PDB file of C-alpha atoms and ligand atoms in Angstrom:
ATOM      1  CA  MET A   1      -5.486  59.181  19.243  1.00 68.00           C
ATOM      2  CA  GLU A   2      -4.665  62.550  18.604  1.00 79.00           C
ATOM      3  CA  LYS A   3      -1.275  63.659  19.092  1.00 87.00           C
ATOM      4  CA  ILE A   4       0.112  66.769  20.685  1.00 94.00           C
ATOM      5  CA  LEU A   5       3.350  68.786  20.053  1.00 95.00           C
ATOM      6  CA  VAL A   6       5.692  70.470  22.402  1.00 97.00           C
ATOM      7  CA  ASN A   7       4.775  73.551  21.007  1.00 96.00           C
ATOM      8  CA  ASP A   8       0.740  72.706  21.766  1.00 96.00           C
ATOM      9  CA  ILE A   9       1.899  72.772  25.349  1.00 97.00           C
ATOM     10  CA  LEU A  10       4.078  75.696  25.125  1.00 97.00           C
ATOM     11  CA  GLN A  11       1.262  77.486  23.347  1.00 96.00           C
ATOM     12  CA  GLU A  12      -1.242  76.584  26.149  1.00 96.00           C
ATOM     13  CA  ALA A  13       1.300  77.932  29.000  1.00 97.00           C
ATOM     14  CA  SER A  14       1.230  81.281  27.265  1.00 96.00           C
ATOM     15  CA  ARG A  15      -2.799  81.389  27.154  1.00 95.00           C
ATOM     16  CA  TRP A  16      -2.339  80.760  31.086  1.00 96.00           C
ATOM     17  CA  GLY A  17       0.420  83.246  31.285  1.00 94.00           C
ATOM     18  CA  PHE A  18       2.835  81.069  32.842  1.00 94.00           C
ATOM     19  CA  SER A  19       6.254  80.494  31.651  1.00 93.00           C
ATOM     20  CA  LEU A  20       7.510  76.809  31.002  1.00 95.00           C
ATOM     21  CA  ASP A  21      10.869  75.433  29.484  1.00 96.00           C
ATOM     22  CA  GLU A  22      10.967  73.005  26.802  1.00 97.00           C
ATOM     23  CA  GLN A  23      12.083  70.339  28.686  1.00 97.00           C
ATOM     24  CA  LYS A  24       8.908  70.431  30.941  1.00 98.00           C
ATOM     25  CA  ALA A  25       6.832  70.593  28.004  1.00 98.00           C
ATOM     26  CA  LYS A  26       7.952  67.365  26.731  1.00 98.00           C
ATOM     27  CA  LEU A  27       7.435  65.472  29.927  1.00 98.00           C
ATOM     28  CA  PHE A  28       3.610  66.940  29.731  1.00 98.00           C
ATOM     29  CA  VAL A  29       3.670  65.554  26.067  1.00 98.00           C
ATOM     30  CA  LYS A  30       4.735  62.017  27.416  1.00 98.00           C
ATOM     31  CA  TYR A  31       2.194  62.360  30.282  1.00 98.00           C
ATOM     32  CA  TYR A  32      -0.498  62.738  27.779  1.00 97.00           C
ATOM     33  CA  GLU A  33       0.469  60.064  25.444  1.00 97.00           C
ATOM     34  CA  ILE A  34       0.607  57.435  28.392  1.00 97.00           C
ATOM     35  CA  LEU A  35      -2.568  58.804  29.925  1.00 97.00           C
ATOM     36  CA  LEU A  36      -4.358  58.160  26.495  1.00 95.00           C
ATOM     37  CA  GLN A  37      -2.701  54.973  26.200  1.00 95.00           C
ATOM     38  CA  GLU A  38      -3.434  53.355  29.510  1.00 95.00           C
ATOM     39  CA  ASN A  39      -6.836  55.215  30.053  1.00 94.00           C
ATOM     40  CA  GLN A  40      -8.649  51.766  29.207  1.00 85.00           C
ATOM     41  CA  LYS A  41      -6.739  49.780  31.261  1.00 89.00           C
ATOM     42  CA  TYR A  42      -6.769  51.730  34.464  1.00 90.00           C
ATOM     43  CA  ASN A  43     -10.229  53.768  33.714  1.00 87.00           C
ATOM     44  CA  LEU A  44      -8.586  57.004  34.527  1.00 93.00           C
ATOM     45  CA  THR A  45     -10.523  59.672  32.981  1.00 92.00           C
ATOM     46  CA  ARG A  46     -13.295  60.901  30.644  1.00 92.00           C
ATOM     47  CA  ILE A  47     -11.353  63.608  29.584  1.00 94.00           C
ATOM     48  CA  THR A  48      -9.161  62.849  26.211  1.00 90.00           C
ATOM     49  CA  MET A  49      -9.637  65.605  23.870  1.00 93.00           C
ATOM     50  CA  PRO A  50      -6.275  67.089  23.900  1.00 93.00           C
ATOM     51  CA  GLU A  51      -7.579  70.938  24.565  1.00 94.00           C
ATOM     52  CA  SER A  52      -9.194  69.702  27.438  1.00 95.00           C
ATOM     53  CA  VAL A  53      -6.537  67.355  28.889  1.00 96.00           C
ATOM     54  CA  LEU A  54      -4.428  70.597  28.420  1.00 97.00           C
ATOM     55  CA  GLU A  55      -6.856  72.775  30.304  1.00 97.00           C
ATOM     56  CA  GLU A  56      -8.804  71.382  32.821  1.00 97.00           C
ATOM     57  CA  LEU A  57      -6.164  68.741  34.137  1.00 97.00           C
ATOM     58  CA  PHE A  58      -2.447  69.794  33.382  1.00 98.00           C
ATOM     59  CA  PHE A  59      -2.872  73.481  33.615  1.00 98.00           C
ATOM     60  CA  ASP A  60      -5.815  73.701  36.080  1.00 98.00           C
ATOM     61  CA  SER A  61      -3.199  71.539  38.265  1.00 98.00           C
ATOM     62  CA  LEU A  62      -0.643  74.235  38.246  1.00 97.00           C
ATOM     63  CA  ALA A  63      -3.101  77.481  38.296  1.00 95.00           C
ATOM     64  CA  GLY A  64      -3.585  77.757  41.939  1.00 92.00           C
ATOM     65  CA  PHE A  65      -0.284  77.424  42.865  1.00 92.00           C
ATOM     66  CA  LEU A  66       0.940  79.752  39.854  1.00 92.00           C
ATOM     67  CA  LYS A  67      -1.604  82.378  40.741  1.00 91.00           C
ATOM     68  CA  ALA A  68      -0.843  82.181  44.751  1.00 89.00           C
ATOM     69  CA  LYS A  69       1.498  84.869  46.183  1.00 79.00           C
ATOM     70  CA  ASN A  70       3.699  82.307  47.724  1.00 71.00           C
ATOM     71  CA  LYS A  71       5.323  79.853  45.375  1.00 69.00           C
ATOM     72  CA  THR A  72       7.755  77.733  46.998  1.00 78.00           C
ATOM     73  CA  VAL A  73       6.723  74.412  47.825  1.00 87.00           C
ATOM     74  CA  GLU A  74       9.205  72.216  49.256  1.00 91.00           C
ATOM     75  CA  ASP A  75       7.186  69.104  50.355  1.00 96.00           C
ATOM     76  CA  LEU A  76       3.483  68.273  49.195  1.00 97.00           C
ATOM     77  CA  VAL A  77       1.009  65.394  49.968  1.00 98.00           C
ATOM     78  CA  ASP A  78      -1.634  65.132  47.112  1.00 98.00           C
ATOM     79  CA  LEU A  79      -4.700  63.230  48.402  1.00 98.00           C
ATOM     80  CA  GLY A  80      -6.804  61.096  46.070  1.00 98.00           C
ATOM     81  CA  SER A  81      -4.606  61.943  43.000  1.00 98.00           C
ATOM     82  CA  GLY A  82      -6.238  59.631  40.897  1.00 97.00           C
ATOM     83  CA  ALA A  83      -4.280  59.607  37.533  1.00 98.00           C
ATOM     84  CA  GLY A  84      -1.959  62.335  39.287  1.00 98.00           C
ATOM     85  CA  PHE A  85      -3.739  65.822  39.701  1.00 98.00           C
ATOM     86  CA  PRO A  86      -2.538  67.615  40.957  1.00 98.00           C
ATOM     87  CA  GLY A  87       0.524  66.258  42.089  1.00 98.00           C
ATOM     88  CA  ILE A  88       2.337  65.261  39.078  1.00 98.00           C
ATOM     89  CA  PRO A  89       1.998  68.109  36.935  1.00 98.00           C
ATOM     90  CA  LEU A  90       3.117  70.279  39.923  1.00 97.00           C
ATOM     91  CA  LYS A  91       6.222  67.619  40.384  1.00 98.00           C
ATOM     92  CA  ILE A  92       6.910  68.556  36.520  1.00 98.00           C
ATOM     93  CA  TYR A  93       6.639  71.871  37.038  1.00 96.00           C
ATOM     94  CA  PHE A  94       8.614  72.418  40.611  1.00 95.00           C
ATOM     95  CA  PRO A  95      11.178  69.503  39.746  1.00 96.00           C
ATOM     96  CA  ASP A  96      12.899  69.368  43.570  1.00 96.00           C
ATOM     97  CA  LEU A  97       9.345  69.007  45.108  1.00 96.00           C
ATOM     98  CA  LYS A  98       9.146  66.112  47.847  1.00 98.00           C
ATOM     99  CA  LEU A  99       5.928  64.727  46.524  1.00 98.00           C
ATOM    100  CA  THR A 100       3.823  62.134  48.321  1.00 98.00           C
ATOM    101  CA  VAL A 101       0.846  60.844  46.560  1.00 98.00           C
ATOM    102  CA  VAL A 102      -1.844  59.049  48.164  1.00 98.00           C
ATOM    103  CA  ASP A 103      -4.828  56.902  46.938  1.00 98.00           C
ATOM    104  CA  ALA A 104      -6.937  54.333  48.066  1.00 98.00           C
ATOM    105  CA  SER A 105      -7.281  52.745  44.558  1.00 97.00           C
ATOM    106  CA  GLN A 106      -4.353  50.345  43.878  1.00 96.00           C
ATOM    107  CA  LYS A 107      -5.150  50.581  40.041  1.00 96.00           C
ATOM    108  CA  LYS A 108      -4.492  54.388  40.508  1.00 97.00           C
ATOM    109  CA  ILE A 109      -1.300  53.809  42.340  1.00 98.00           C
ATOM    110  CA  SER A 110      -0.119  51.188  39.569  1.00 97.00           C
ATOM    111  CA  PHE A 111      -0.762  53.550  37.164  1.00 97.00           C
ATOM    112  CA  LEU A 112       1.049  56.069  38.411  1.00 98.00           C
ATOM    113  CA  ARG A 113       3.991  53.791  39.367  1.00 98.00           C
ATOM    114  CA  PHE A 114       4.097  53.220  35.442  1.00 98.00           C
ATOM    115  CA  LEU A 115       3.771  56.967  34.633  1.00 98.00           C
ATOM    116  CA  ILE A 116       6.817  58.101  37.240  1.00 98.00           C
ATOM    117  CA  ASN A 117       8.804  55.617  35.709  1.00 98.00           C
ATOM    118  CA  LYS A 118       8.257  56.502  32.116  1.00 98.00           C
ATOM    119  CA  LEU A 119       8.644  60.190  32.805  1.00 98.00           C
ATOM    120  CA  ASP A 120      11.528  58.961  35.177  1.00 97.00           C
ATOM    121  CA  LEU A 121      10.586  61.494  37.637  1.00 98.00           C
ATOM    122  CA  ASN A 122      12.249  61.283  41.162  1.00 96.00           C
ATOM    123  CA  GLY A 123      11.679  61.999  44.635  1.00 95.00           C
ATOM    124  CA  ILE A 124       8.229  60.810  44.741  1.00 98.00           C
ATOM    125  CA  ASN A 125       6.604  58.701  47.205  1.00 98.00           C
ATOM    126  CA  LEU A 126       3.430  56.623  46.296  1.00 98.00           C
ATOM    127  CA  MET A 127       1.405  55.157  49.016  1.00 98.00           C
ATOM    128  CA  HIS A 128      -1.695  52.759  48.362  1.00 98.00           C
ATOM    129  CA  LYS A 129      -3.560  54.022  51.454  1.00 97.00           C
ATOM    130  CA  ARG A 130      -6.779  55.820  52.938  1.00 98.00           C
ATOM    131  CA  ALA A 131      -6.133  59.539  53.730  1.00 98.00           C
ATOM    132  CA  GLU A 132      -7.742  58.754  57.377  1.00 98.00           C
ATOM    133  CA  ASP A 133      -5.128  55.930  58.019  1.00 98.00           C
ATOM    134  CA  LEU A 134      -2.184  58.523  57.119  1.00 98.00           C
ATOM    135  CA  GLY A 135      -3.653  60.816  59.388  1.00 98.00           C
ATOM    136  CA  ARG A 136      -4.476  58.787  62.380  1.00 97.00           C
ATOM    137  CA  GLY A 137      -0.745  57.411  61.702  1.00 95.00           C
ATOM    138  CA  PRO A 138       2.601  58.161  60.531  1.00 92.00           C
ATOM    139  CA  GLY A 139       1.541  61.252  58.683  1.00 96.00           C
ATOM    140  CA  ARG A 140      -0.171  63.255  61.575  1.00 98.00           C
ATOM    141  CA  GLU A 141       1.076  66.836  61.926  1.00 98.00           C
ATOM    142  CA  THR A 142       3.942  66.075  59.432  1.00 97.00           C
ATOM    143  CA  TYR A 143       3.654  68.012  55.936  1.00 97.00           C
ATOM    144  CA  SER A 144       3.937  71.514  54.713  1.00 97.00           C
ATOM    145  CA  HIS A 145       1.461  71.599  51.841  1.00 98.00           C
ATOM    146  CA  VAL A 146      -1.320  69.312  51.224  1.00 98.00           C
ATOM    147  CA  THR A 147      -3.312  69.297  48.082  1.00 98.00           C
ATOM    148  CA  ALA A 148      -7.021  67.774  46.993  1.00 98.00           C
ATOM    149  CA  ARG A 149      -8.554  67.945  43.959  1.00 98.00           C
ATOM    150  CA  ALA A 150     -12.238  66.281  43.508  1.00 94.00           C
ATOM    151  CA  LEU A 151     -11.463  64.140  46.477  1.00 96.00           C
ATOM    152  CA  ALA A 152     -14.791  64.808  48.456  1.00 96.00           C
ATOM    153  CA  PRO A 153     -17.188  67.621  49.439  1.00 96.00           C
ATOM    154  CA  LEU A 154     -15.347  70.343  51.383  1.00 97.00           C
ATOM    155  CA  PRO A 155     -16.110  69.488  54.833  1.00 96.00           C
ATOM    156  CA  VAL A 156     -14.895  65.683  54.165  1.00 97.00           C
ATOM    157  CA  ALA A 157     -11.857  66.936  52.349  1.00 98.00           C
ATOM    158  CA  VAL A 158     -10.758  69.175  55.277  1.00 98.00           C
ATOM    159  CA  GLU A 159     -10.859  66.269  57.797  1.00 98.00           C
ATOM    160  CA  LEU A 160      -8.752  64.235  55.835  1.00 98.00           C
ATOM    161  CA  ALA A 161      -6.369  66.595  54.845  1.00 98.00           C
ATOM    162  CA  LEU A 162      -5.652  69.379  57.872  1.00 98.00           C
ATOM    163  CA  PRO A 163      -4.555  66.375  60.198  1.00 98.00           C
ATOM    164  CA  LEU A 164      -1.783  65.780  58.013  1.00 98.00           C
ATOM    165  CA  LEU A 165      -0.321  69.521  58.278  1.00 98.00           C
ATOM    166  CA  LYS A 166       2.253  70.749  60.423  1.00 98.00           C
ATOM    167  CA  LYS A 167       1.752  74.379  61.993  1.00 98.00           C
ATOM    168  CA  GLY A 168       2.199  76.859  59.332  1.00 96.00           C
ATOM    169  CA  GLY A 169       1.277  74.369  56.630  1.00 97.00           C
ATOM    170  CA  LEU A 170      -1.250  75.148  53.996  1.00 97.00           C
ATOM    171  CA  PHE A 171      -4.093  73.030  52.547  1.00 98.00           C
ATOM    172  CA  TRP A 172      -5.087  73.919  48.787  1.00 98.00           C
ATOM    173  CA  ALA A 173      -8.625  72.463  47.979  1.00 98.00           C
ATOM    174  CA  PHE A 174      -9.078  72.369  44.222  1.00 98.00           C
ATOM    175  CA  LYS A 175     -12.866  73.288  43.839  1.00 96.00           C
ATOM    176  CA  GLY A 176     -15.527  74.470  41.253  1.00 94.00           C
ATOM    177  CA  PRO A 177     -18.303  77.026  41.744  1.00 94.00           C
ATOM    178  CA  SER A 178     -19.810  75.423  44.904  1.00 93.00           C
ATOM    179  CA  ALA A 179     -16.609  76.386  46.772  1.00 95.00           C
ATOM    180  CA  LEU A 180     -18.027  79.398  48.812  1.00 93.00           C
ATOM    181  CA  SER A 181     -20.992  77.645  49.890  1.00 93.00           C
ATOM    182  CA  GLU A 182     -19.291  74.453  50.747  1.00 95.00           C
ATOM    183  CA  LEU A 183     -16.797  76.725  52.810  1.00 95.00           C
ATOM    184  CA  ASN A 184     -19.792  77.573  54.957  1.00 94.00           C
ATOM    185  CA  ARG A 185     -20.528  74.132  55.597  1.00 95.00           C
ATOM    186  CA  ALA A 186     -16.928  73.369  56.421  1.00 96.00           C
ATOM    187  CA  LYS A 187     -16.817  75.952  59.019  1.00 95.00           C
ATOM    188  CA  GLU A 188     -16.977  73.930  62.195  1.00 95.00           C
ATOM    189  CA  ILE A 189     -14.467  71.050  60.965  1.00 96.00           C
ATOM    190  CA  VAL A 190     -12.057  73.720  59.887  1.00 97.00           C
ATOM    191  CA  ARG A 191     -11.788  75.063  63.128  1.00 97.00           C
ATOM    192  CA  ARG A 192     -11.646  71.690  64.834  1.00 97.00           C
ATOM    193  CA  CYS A 193      -8.936  70.540  62.775  1.00 98.00           C
ATOM    194  CA  GLY A 194      -7.086  73.450  63.903  1.00 98.00           C
ATOM    195  CA  GLY A 195      -7.249  75.428  60.302  1.00 98.00           C
ATOM    196  CA  LYS A 196      -8.139  78.794  59.023  1.00 98.00           C
ATOM    197  CA  HIS A 197      -9.153  80.277  56.064  1.00 98.00           C
ATOM    198  CA  ILE A 198      -6.807  82.517  54.686  1.00 97.00           C
ATOM    199  CA  ASP A 199      -7.276  82.982  51.035  1.00 96.00           C
ATOM    200  CA  THR A 200      -9.473  82.517  48.030  1.00 96.00           C
ATOM    201  CA  ILE A 201      -8.103  82.077  44.137  1.00 96.00           C
ATOM    202  CA  THR A 202     -10.790  82.578  41.509  1.00 96.00           C
ATOM    203  CA  TYR A 203      -9.819  82.091  37.912  1.00 97.00           C
ATOM    204  CA  SER A 204     -11.415  80.554  34.520  1.00 97.00           C
ATOM    205  CA  LEU A 205     -10.279  78.066  32.500  1.00 96.00           C
ATOM    206  CA  PRO A 206      -9.094  79.786  29.215  1.00 95.00           C
ATOM    207  CA  ARG A 207     -11.146  78.205  26.620  1.00 94.00           C
ATOM    208  CA  SER A 208     -14.325  76.699  28.277  1.00 94.00           C
ATOM    209  CA  LYS A 209     -14.386  79.460  30.606  1.00 96.00           C
ATOM    210  CA  LYS A 210     -15.259  77.170  33.351  1.00 96.00           C
ATOM    211  CA  LYS A 211     -14.799  78.631  36.876  1.00 97.00           C
ATOM    212  CA  ARG A 212     -12.440  77.303  39.406  1.00 97.00           C
ATOM    213  CA  ILE A 213     -12.050  78.320  42.878  1.00 97.00           C
ATOM    214  CA  VAL A 214      -8.934  77.298  45.061  1.00 97.00           C
ATOM    215  CA  LEU A 215      -9.335  77.940  48.959  1.00 98.00           C
ATOM    216  CA  ILE A 216      -6.271  77.828  50.861  1.00 97.00           C
ATOM    217  CA  PHE A 217      -6.296  77.129  54.701  1.00 98.00           C
ATOM    218  CA  SER A 218      -3.268  77.549  56.881  1.00 98.00           C
ATOM    219  CA  LYS A 219      -2.744  75.188  59.897  1.00 98.00           C
ATOM    220  CA  GLU A 220      -2.780  77.446  63.022  1.00 98.00           C
ATOM    221  CA  ASN A 221      -3.336  74.905  65.749  1.00 98.00           C
ATOM    222  CA  GLU A 222      -3.115  71.064  66.643  1.00 98.00           C
ATOM    223  CA  THR A 223      -5.952  68.668  65.210  1.00 98.00           C
ATOM    224  CA  GLU A 224      -8.193  67.301  67.946  1.00 97.00           C
ATOM    225  CA  LYS A 225      -7.089  64.130  68.666  1.00 96.00           C
ATOM    226  CA  ILE A 226     -10.633  62.291  67.481  1.00 96.00           C
ATOM    227  CA  PHE A 227      -9.929  63.880  63.874  1.00 97.00           C
ATOM    228  CA  PRO A 228      -9.546  62.423  61.164  1.00 97.00           C
ATOM    229  CA  ARG A 229     -12.376  59.553  62.205  1.00 97.00           C
ATOM    230  CA  ARG A 230     -11.909  56.345  61.028  1.00 96.00           C
ATOM    231  CA  ALA A 231     -11.430  55.051  57.845  1.00 96.00           C
ATOM    232  CA  GLY A 232     -15.134  56.051  55.713  1.00 95.00           C
ATOM    233  CA  ILE A 233     -16.485  57.762  58.696  1.00 96.00           C
ATOM    234  CA  PRO A 234     -15.678  61.308  57.320  1.00 95.00           C
ATOM    235  CA  GLN A 235     -17.781  60.610  54.162  1.00 94.00           C
ATOM    236  CA  LYS A 236     -20.237  58.506  55.964  1.00 94.00           C
ATOM    237  CA  ARG A 237     -20.932  61.191  58.679  1.00 93.00           C
ATOM    238  CA  PRO A 238     -19.527  64.647  57.729  1.00 91.00           C
ATOM    239  CA  LEU A 239     -19.336  66.708  60.718  1.00 88.00           C
ATOM    240  CA  GLU A 240     -21.592  69.378  59.351  1.00 81.00           C
ATOM    241  CA  LYS A 241     -24.499  66.638  59.348  1.00 65.00           C
ATOM    242  CA  ILE A 242     -23.970  66.208  63.035  1.00 59.00           C
ATOM    243  CA  ILE A 243     -24.051  69.836  63.712  1.00 55.00           C
ATOM    244  CA  TYR A 244     -27.446  70.486  61.818  1.00 54.00           C
ATOM    245  CA  ARG A 245     -28.864  67.622  63.906  1.00 55.00           C
ATOM    246  CA  MET A 246     -27.981  69.253  67.369  1.00 57.00           C
ATOM    247  CA  GLN A 247     -29.508  72.311  66.357  1.00 54.00           C
ATOM    248  CA  GLU A 248     -32.732  70.742  65.175  1.00 49.00           C
TER     249      GLU A 248
HETATM  250  N1  LIG B   1      -7.553  64.131  42.133  1.00 89.98           N
HETATM  251  C1  LIG B   1      -7.973  63.623  40.624  1.00 89.98           C
HETATM  252  C2  LIG B   1      -8.628  62.270  41.217  1.00 89.98           C
HETATM  253  C3  LIG B   1     -10.164  62.569  41.626  1.00 89.98           C
HETATM  254  S1  LIG B   1     -10.945  61.063  41.957  1.00 89.98           S
HETATM  255  C4  LIG B   1      -8.496  64.512  39.886  1.00 89.98           C
HETATM  256  O1  LIG B   1      -8.543  65.692  40.152  1.00 89.98           O
HETATM  257  O2  LIG B   1      -8.611  64.155  38.697  1.00 89.98           O
HETATM  258  C5  LIG B   1     -10.917  60.995  43.745  1.00 89.98           C
HETATM  259  C6  LIG B   1     -10.095  60.041  43.997  1.00 89.98           C
HETATM  260  O3  LIG B   1      -9.903  59.723  45.354  1.00 89.98           O
HETATM  261  C7  LIG B   1      -9.842  58.261  43.661  1.00 89.98           C
HETATM  262  O4  LIG B   1      -8.846  57.991  43.021  1.00 89.98           O
HETATM  263  C8  LIG B   1     -10.310  57.754  44.793  1.00 89.98           C
HETATM  264  O5  LIG B   1      -9.573  56.460  44.815  1.00 89.98           O
HETATM  265  C9  LIG B   1      -9.507  58.827  45.981  1.00 89.98           C
HETATM  266  N2  LIG B   1     -10.104  58.569  47.108  1.00 89.98           N
HETATM  267  C10 LIG B   1     -11.171  58.741  47.400  1.00 89.98           C
HETATM  268  N3  LIG B   1     -11.115  58.762  49.006  1.00 89.98           N
HETATM  269  C11 LIG B   1     -10.237  58.629  49.553  1.00 89.98           C
HETATM  270  C12 LIG B   1      -9.531  58.376  50.783  1.00 89.98           C
HETATM  271  N4  LIG B   1     -10.183  58.436  51.625  1.00 89.98           N
HETATM  272  N5  LIG B   1      -8.129  58.293  50.915  1.00 89.98           N
HETATM  273  C13 LIG B   1      -7.296  58.190  49.601  1.00 89.98           C
HETATM  274  N6  LIG B   1      -8.020  58.134  48.405  1.00 89.98           N
HETATM  275  C14 LIG B   1      -9.366  58.372  48.301  1.00 89.98           C
END
């Protein structure tokens, strides 16, 4: 396994134009080591080259928030966090963040439990749960920020995320170049879940030049009672498909 040093993290930060202190950089070094060491056991990621982990996982997780105008985040729920993205890098960057991490995979949650113990991170609530169940139950209209990266196509992610937000809250959808066409397909579900698309943050990864788009939605109204539908249904029958069928 290739080693990375605190200095590599600090250099990466300056490549992105972000400021980062040494203590946070040390946490990212540890995160990298634990991610690689546990990767086989938990089947976490295909991305293992040091520079790819730094730009595609760690710093890409921070970019949307650090490039946005409003940088204060009090509480946040990260849906389908997998090996921790973007939730854990955000927690490292904003140590006071009240973070809830939700993943349907027990394996991922076990890894995250191991990781946060090793990194000695406090104030994280790990939930082995489906986002649909959280949104139909205790998490409904509750949080001020929701993030999702590589969780599902946008019409599905919106149905999982928007019900969790309280009024005035924000949903940050981390996307690739397909974001804008997905946005078009998600219009109806965004409206019915009480959301509004308010901002788009576009950037490229500094080395690979891969394009990234973070779509930001605000919660304007309460979500209609029927959303999110039962676990598995948003994925199986995205609302856009039903609409298309009705138009045919
Ligand atoms: N956000 C991470 C992982 C993406 S993979 C990253 O960007 O690297 C998608 C993750 O979402 C998987 O870990 C999967 O278990 C989880 N997931 C998929 N559907 C879900 C749902 N309905 N509720 C909760 N977690 C879900």
